[in-house]
Amino acid sequence: MLKDITLGQFFPGDSVVHRLDPRVKMLMMVAYIVVVFLVKGFLGYLVLFAFLAGATLLSHIKPKFLLRSIKPILFIVVMTFVLNVLFTRGEKLLVEWGILHIYWEGVRFAVFMSLRLVFLLLGTSLLTLTTSPMALTDALERLLKPLKAIRFPVHEMAMMMTIALRFIPTLLEETDKIMKAQTARGADFDSGNLFARAKAMVPLLVPLFVGAFRRADELAMAMEARCYHGGGNRTRMKVLKVQRIDWYASGVMAGTLCLVLLERLL
Amino acid sequence: MEIIRASDVWYEYVNPDETGEMAVRGVSLSVRRGEWLSIIGHNGSGKSTLVKLLNGLYVPKRGSVTVDGIDTQDEERIWEVRQKVGMIFQNPDNQIVATVVEEDVAFGLENLGVEPAQIQPRVQKALEAVDMTRFATVAPHMLSGGQKQRVAIAGVLAMRPDVMLMDEPTAMLDPSGRREVMDTVERLHKEEGMTVVLITHFMEEALRGDRVIVMEKGKAVMEGKPREVFTQVEELKNIGLDVPPMTELAHRLRADGFPIAGEPMTVKEMVEELCRLKQGI
Ligand SMILES: Nc1ncnc2c1ncn2[C@@H]1O[C@H](COP(=O)(O)OP(=O)(O)OP(=O)(O)O)[C@@H](O)[C@H]1O
Ligand SMILES: [Mg+2]
């Protein structure tokens, strides 16, 4: 059952959005986040919405699927909304009930802040839905390459991410196996109070950790046997090249940015 | 022509086990180009340690190992040694690095700094050689054990090695996976002339080779053609090793007074020999 867990939420496909250079997509993501924070009024959100809706349509990702990604932070969105409604002071009083004062400005601001969160999440989700974790790692390594000059271990970090991505399914499978083995011997993972349950995890975690260390040891040896010696002099099979559609996409992003800036000035 | 030469090699781990003995004690051997050398011996006899000395993963405490004339102690040329002598390990999971099959096959080439334009065709060819082309873009954890092991072999092949060292590559596989991997190795050996050094606990795998070395307590105690080695049933049993089932049967029949001639090792040979005997009676 644990094996069914997919990593991240990548949704394989062959749309224009999928095919964009992951480096360009990542930079667009940064620009998008900046734009979200620049938006000043609802007109700005309208522009952002148009951008996001267009991108989603092109990606062939079902809107329902994209919206589902809000679920994990729904609580935070609601909290943000409620707190802002309750604690923002203004001039136009809407409701007065005991010590509760709800102002028109409060409602406005609450909607505004909640929308900001929602837009941030939808944008990043669209990126992870259309880009594999591996492509993201790869893009990150290439984009951060200049940081090597200040001795930031870019390659090592990317290698760690790759290995983590590679071994998470393997370790999950192993957890599943150990869990079944311990259950067969009478271990109980699902009942009792929190303390009892935490205690039941010990016979699960110990073999898992021991196994992980043994794996790490063997993997290091196998990597050395295949001439791995860090990032120096290393080449890559995949060459990333910025295509014409990447320029178009960047153009649209820049246009969105301009419109939102314009809205801010007006 | 010899490709690997080990002369009087000794090796001791930094934290040796209770016995305090060295793991490899004075082994000399040579691997000839194009041959298939099998290494057998029971647990802890030093087989894995020995092969790790052959590609410079370990350097000998005493004695020397040369690969195509390069000493494995030469740190400047160690990557050349590892390119010439590829290695497949026992656990298929713990030797695959990348999250996609073709990326993993490319891993060694990327480390060697091969031009990107050349990597793709070499990866393709290596995947073809192990019949895994269909799985080029699949995630490794979706593959069976035998398929993972074939991916590992492709990763080594792509580096165009002279020798392939294999440390019990089929120990964790089911019978069909074992056959899949051994057939691949045999094909590479026969058709491409790949030199193979195979550690195994399965005597029928050792039988496929040209030469067998038996390890015991860190020493090479027997060496010869499979037929020569496996017919020394008593000696093998003394060091706690099995012999191929048909050799064992022949040995027992002889002990009971049946005049088994020659050395039948496979079921087919045994059947022929028994039919011959029956007609004679
Ligand atoms: N990393 C290590 N540290 C310390 N001692 C080790 C290490 N690896 C192996 N040894 C010891 O070295 C000796 C030889 O081990 P080796 O793994 O080479 O045997 P093997 O013939 O490959 O056994 P197996 O059939 O179990 O794989 C053993 O006594 C073992 O305990
Ligand atoms: Mg071993």
CSV table of N, CA and C in Angstrom, one decimal, chain A residues 3 134 159 162-163 165-167 169-170 173 214-215 218-219 221-230 232-239, chain B residues 52 57-58 79 82-83 89 91 93-100 102-104 106-108 110-114 116 119-120 141 155 159:
chain,number,residue,atom,x,y,z
A,3,LYS,N,3.5,1.6,-1.4
A,3,LYS,CA,4.2,1.7,-2.7
A,3,LYS,C,3.4,2.6,-3.6
A,134,MET,N,12.8,15.2,-10.9
A,134,MET,CA,14.2,15.1,-11.5
A,134,MET,C,14.6,16.3,-12.3
A,159,MET,N,23.0,16.2,-6.1
A,159,MET,CA,23.2,14.7,-6.1
A,159,MET,C,22.4,14.1,-4.9
A,162,THR,N,18.8,13.9,-5.8
A,162,THR,CA,18.6,12.8,-6.7
A,162,THR,C,18.5,11.5,-6.0
A,163,ILE,N,19.5,11.3,-5.1
A,163,ILE,CA,19.6,10.0,-4.4
A,163,ILE,C,18.4,9.9,-3.5
A,165,LEU,N,15.4,11.1,-4.0
A,165,LEU,CA,14.3,10.8,-4.9
A,165,LEU,C,14.3,9.3,-5.3
A,166,ARG,N,15.5,8.8,-5.6
A,166,ARG,CA,15.7,7.5,-6.0
A,166,ARG,C,15.4,6.5,-4.9
A,167,PHE,N,15.7,6.8,-3.6
A,167,PHE,CA,15.6,5.8,-2.6
A,167,PHE,C,14.3,5.9,-1.8
A,169,PRO,N,11.1,5.6,-2.7
A,169,PRO,CA,10.3,4.5,-2.9
A,169,PRO,C,10.8,3.2,-2.4
A,170,THR,N,12.1,3.0,-2.5
A,170,THR,CA,12.8,1.8,-2.0
A,170,THR,C,12.6,1.7,-0.5
A,173,GLU,N,9.0,0.9,0.5
A,173,GLU,CA,8.8,-0.6,0.3
A,173,GLU,C,9.3,-1.4,1.5
A,214,ARG,N,23.4,0.7,5.7
A,214,ARG,CA,24.1,-0.3,5.0
A,214,ARG,C,24.0,0.0,3.5
A,215,ARG,N,22.8,0.4,3.1
A,215,ARG,CA,22.5,0.8,1.7
A,215,ARG,C,23.5,2.0,1.3
A,218,GLU,N,26.9,0.7,0.6
A,218,GLU,CA,27.0,0.0,-0.6
A,218,GLU,C,26.9,0.9,-1.8
A,219,LEU,N,26.0,1.9,-1.7
A,219,LEU,CA,25.8,2.8,-2.9
A,219,LEU,C,27.1,3.6,-3.1
A,221,MET,N,30.1,2.8,-2.5
A,221,MET,CA,31.0,1.9,-3.2
A,221,MET,C,30.7,1.7,-4.7
A,222,ALA,N,29.4,1.5,-4.9
A,222,ALA,CA,29.0,1.3,-6.3
A,222,ALA,C,29.3,2.6,-7.2
A,223,MET,N,29.1,3.7,-6.5
A,223,MET,CA,29.3,5.0,-7.3
A,223,MET,C,30.8,5.2,-7.6
A,224,GLU,N,31.6,4.8,-6.6
A,224,GLU,CA,33.0,4.9,-6.8
A,224,GLU,C,33.5,4.0,-7.9
A,225,ALA,N,32.9,2.8,-7.9
A,225,ALA,CA,33.3,1.8,-8.9
A,225,ALA,C,32.9,2.3,-10.3
A,226,ARG,N,31.9,3.2,-10.4
A,226,ARG,CA,31.6,3.8,-11.7
A,226,ARG,C,32.2,5.2,-11.9
A,227,CYS,N,33.3,5.4,-11.2
A,227,CYS,CA,34.2,6.5,-11.4
A,227,CYS,C,33.6,7.8,-10.9
A,228,TYR,N,32.6,7.8,-10.0
A,228,TYR,CA,32.1,9.0,-9.5
A,228,TYR,C,33.2,9.7,-8.6
A,229,HIS,N,33.5,11.0,-8.9
A,229,HIS,CA,34.4,11.7,-8.0
A,229,HIS,C,34.0,13.1,-7.9
A,230,GLY,N,32.7,13.3,-7.6
A,230,GLY,CA,32.2,14.7,-7.4
A,230,GLY,C,31.9,15.4,-8.7
A,232,GLY,N,33.4,17.8,-10.4
A,232,GLY,CA,34.5,18.3,-11.3
A,232,GLY,C,34.6,17.5,-12.6
A,233,ASN,N,34.8,18.1,-13.7
A,233,ASN,CA,35.0,17.4,-15.0
A,233,ASN,C,33.8,16.5,-15.4
A,234,ARG,N,32.6,16.7,-14.8
A,234,ARG,CA,31.5,15.9,-15.0
A,234,ARG,C,30.7,16.5,-16.2
A,235,THR,N,30.2,15.6,-17.1
A,235,THR,CA,29.4,16.1,-18.2
A,235,THR,C,28.0,15.6,-17.9
A,236,ARG,N,27.0,16.0,-18.7
A,236,ARG,CA,25.6,15.5,-18.6
A,236,ARG,C,25.1,15.0,-19.9
A,237,MET,N,24.3,13.9,-19.8
A,237,MET,CA,23.8,13.4,-21.0
A,237,MET,C,22.8,14.4,-21.7
A,238,LYS,N,21.9,14.9,-20.8
A,238,LYS,CA,20.8,15.8,-21.3
A,238,LYS,C,21.4,17.2,-21.5
A,239,VAL,N,21.3,17.8,-22.7
A,239,VAL,CA,21.7,19.2,-22.8
A,239,VAL,C,20.4,20.0,-22.9
B,52,LYS,N,37.2,-6.7,-5.0
B,52,LYS,CA,37.3,-5.2,-4.8
B,52,LYS,C,38.8,-4.7,-4.9
B,57,LEU,N,39.1,-0.6,-5.7
B,57,LEU,CA,38.2,-0.1,-4.6
B,57,LEU,C,39.0,-0.2,-3.3
B,58,TYR,N,39.8,-1.3,-3.2
B,58,TYR,CA,40.7,-1.4,-2.1
B,58,TYR,C,42.1,-1.5,-2.7
B,79,TRP,N,40.9,6.2,-12.2
B,79,TRP,CA,39.6,6.2,-13.0
B,79,TRP,C,39.8,5.4,-14.2
B,82,ARG,N,39.2,1.9,-13.1
B,82,ARG,CA,37.8,1.6,-12.9
B,82,ARG,C,36.9,1.6,-14.2
B,83,GLN,N,37.4,2.3,-15.2
B,83,GLN,CA,36.7,2.3,-16.5
B,83,GLN,C,37.0,0.9,-17.1
B,89,PHE,N,27.3,-5.4,-8.4
B,89,PHE,CA,27.2,-5.9,-7.0
B,89,PHE,C,26.0,-6.8,-6.8
B,91,ASN,N,23.3,-6.6,-4.5
B,91,ASN,CA,22.0,-6.0,-4.3
B,91,ASN,C,21.7,-5.0,-5.4
B,93,ASP,N,19.3,-3.0,-5.8
B,93,ASP,CA,18.8,-1.7,-5.4
B,93,ASP,C,19.9,-0.7,-5.0
B,94,ASN,N,20.9,-1.3,-4.5
B,94,ASN,CA,21.9,-0.4,-3.9
B,94,ASN,C,23.0,0.0,-4.9
B,95,GLN,N,22.8,-0.2,-6.2
B,95,GLN,CA,23.9,0.3,-7.1
B,95,GLN,C,23.3,1.1,-8.2
B,96,ILE,N,21.9,1.4,-8.1
B,96,ILE,CA,21.3,2.3,-9.1
B,96,ILE,C,21.2,3.6,-8.5
B,97,VAL,N,21.7,4.6,-9.2
B,97,VAL,CA,21.8,6.0,-8.6
B,97,VAL,C,20.7,6.9,-9.0
B,98,ALA,N,20.4,6.8,-10.3
B,98,ALA,CA,19.5,7.8,-10.9
B,98,ALA,C,18.0,7.4,-10.8
B,99,THR,N,17.1,8.3,-11.0
B,99,THR,CA,15.7,8.0,-10.9
B,99,THR,C,15.0,7.6,-12.2
B,100,VAL,N,15.8,7.5,-13.3
B,100,VAL,CA,15.3,7.0,-14.6
B,100,VAL,C,16.4,6.1,-15.1
B,102,GLU,N,17.6,5.3,-18.1
B,102,GLU,CA,18.7,5.8,-19.0
B,102,GLU,C,19.7,6.7,-18.4
B,103,GLU,N,19.2,7.5,-17.4
B,103,GLU,CA,20.1,8.4,-16.7
B,103,GLU,C,21.1,7.6,-15.9
B,104,ASP,N,20.6,6.5,-15.3
B,104,ASP,CA,21.5,5.7,-14.6
B,104,ASP,C,22.6,5.0,-15.4
B,106,ALA,N,23.8,6.3,-18.0
B,106,ALA,CA,24.7,7.3,-18.4
B,106,ALA,C,25.6,7.8,-17.3
B,107,PHE,N,25.3,7.4,-16.1
B,107,PHE,CA,26.0,7.9,-14.9
B,107,PHE,C,27.5,7.8,-15.0
B,108,GLY,N,28.0,6.6,-15.3
B,108,GLY,CA,29.4,6.3,-15.5
B,108,GLY,C,30.1,7.2,-16.5
B,110,GLU,N,29.0,10.1,-17.6
B,110,GLU,CA,29.0,11.5,-17.2
B,110,GLU,C,30.2,11.7,-16.2
B,111,ASN,N,30.4,10.7,-15.4
B,111,ASN,CA,31.6,10.8,-14.5
B,111,ASN,C,32.9,10.9,-15.2
B,112,LEU,N,33.0,10.1,-16.3
B,112,LEU,CA,34.2,10.1,-17.1
B,112,LEU,C,34.4,11.4,-17.9
B,113,GLY,N,33.3,12.2,-18.0
B,113,GLY,CA,33.4,13.4,-18.8
B,113,GLY,C,33.3,13.2,-20.3
B,114,VAL,N,32.5,12.2,-20.7
B,114,VAL,CA,32.3,12.0,-22.1
B,114,VAL,C,31.4,13.1,-22.7
B,116,PRO,N,28.5,15.1,-24.3
B,116,PRO,CA,27.1,14.8,-24.3
B,116,PRO,C,26.6,14.1,-25.5
B,119,ILE,N,27.2,10.4,-25.4
B,119,ILE,CA,26.6,9.6,-24.3
B,119,ILE,C,25.4,8.9,-24.8
B,120,GLN,N,24.5,9.7,-25.4
B,120,GLN,CA,23.2,9.1,-25.8
B,120,GLN,C,23.3,7.8,-26.6
B,141,HIS,N,12.6,1.8,-9.6
B,141,HIS,CA,11.9,1.0,-8.6
B,141,HIS,C,10.7,0.2,-9.1
B,155,GLY,N,24.9,-0.2,-17.3
B,155,GLY,CA,25.6,0.9,-16.8
B,155,GLY,C,27.1,0.7,-16.9
B,159,MET,N,30.4,2.0,-20.3
B,159,MET,CA,31.7,2.5,-20.1
B,159,MET,C,32.8,1.8,-20.9
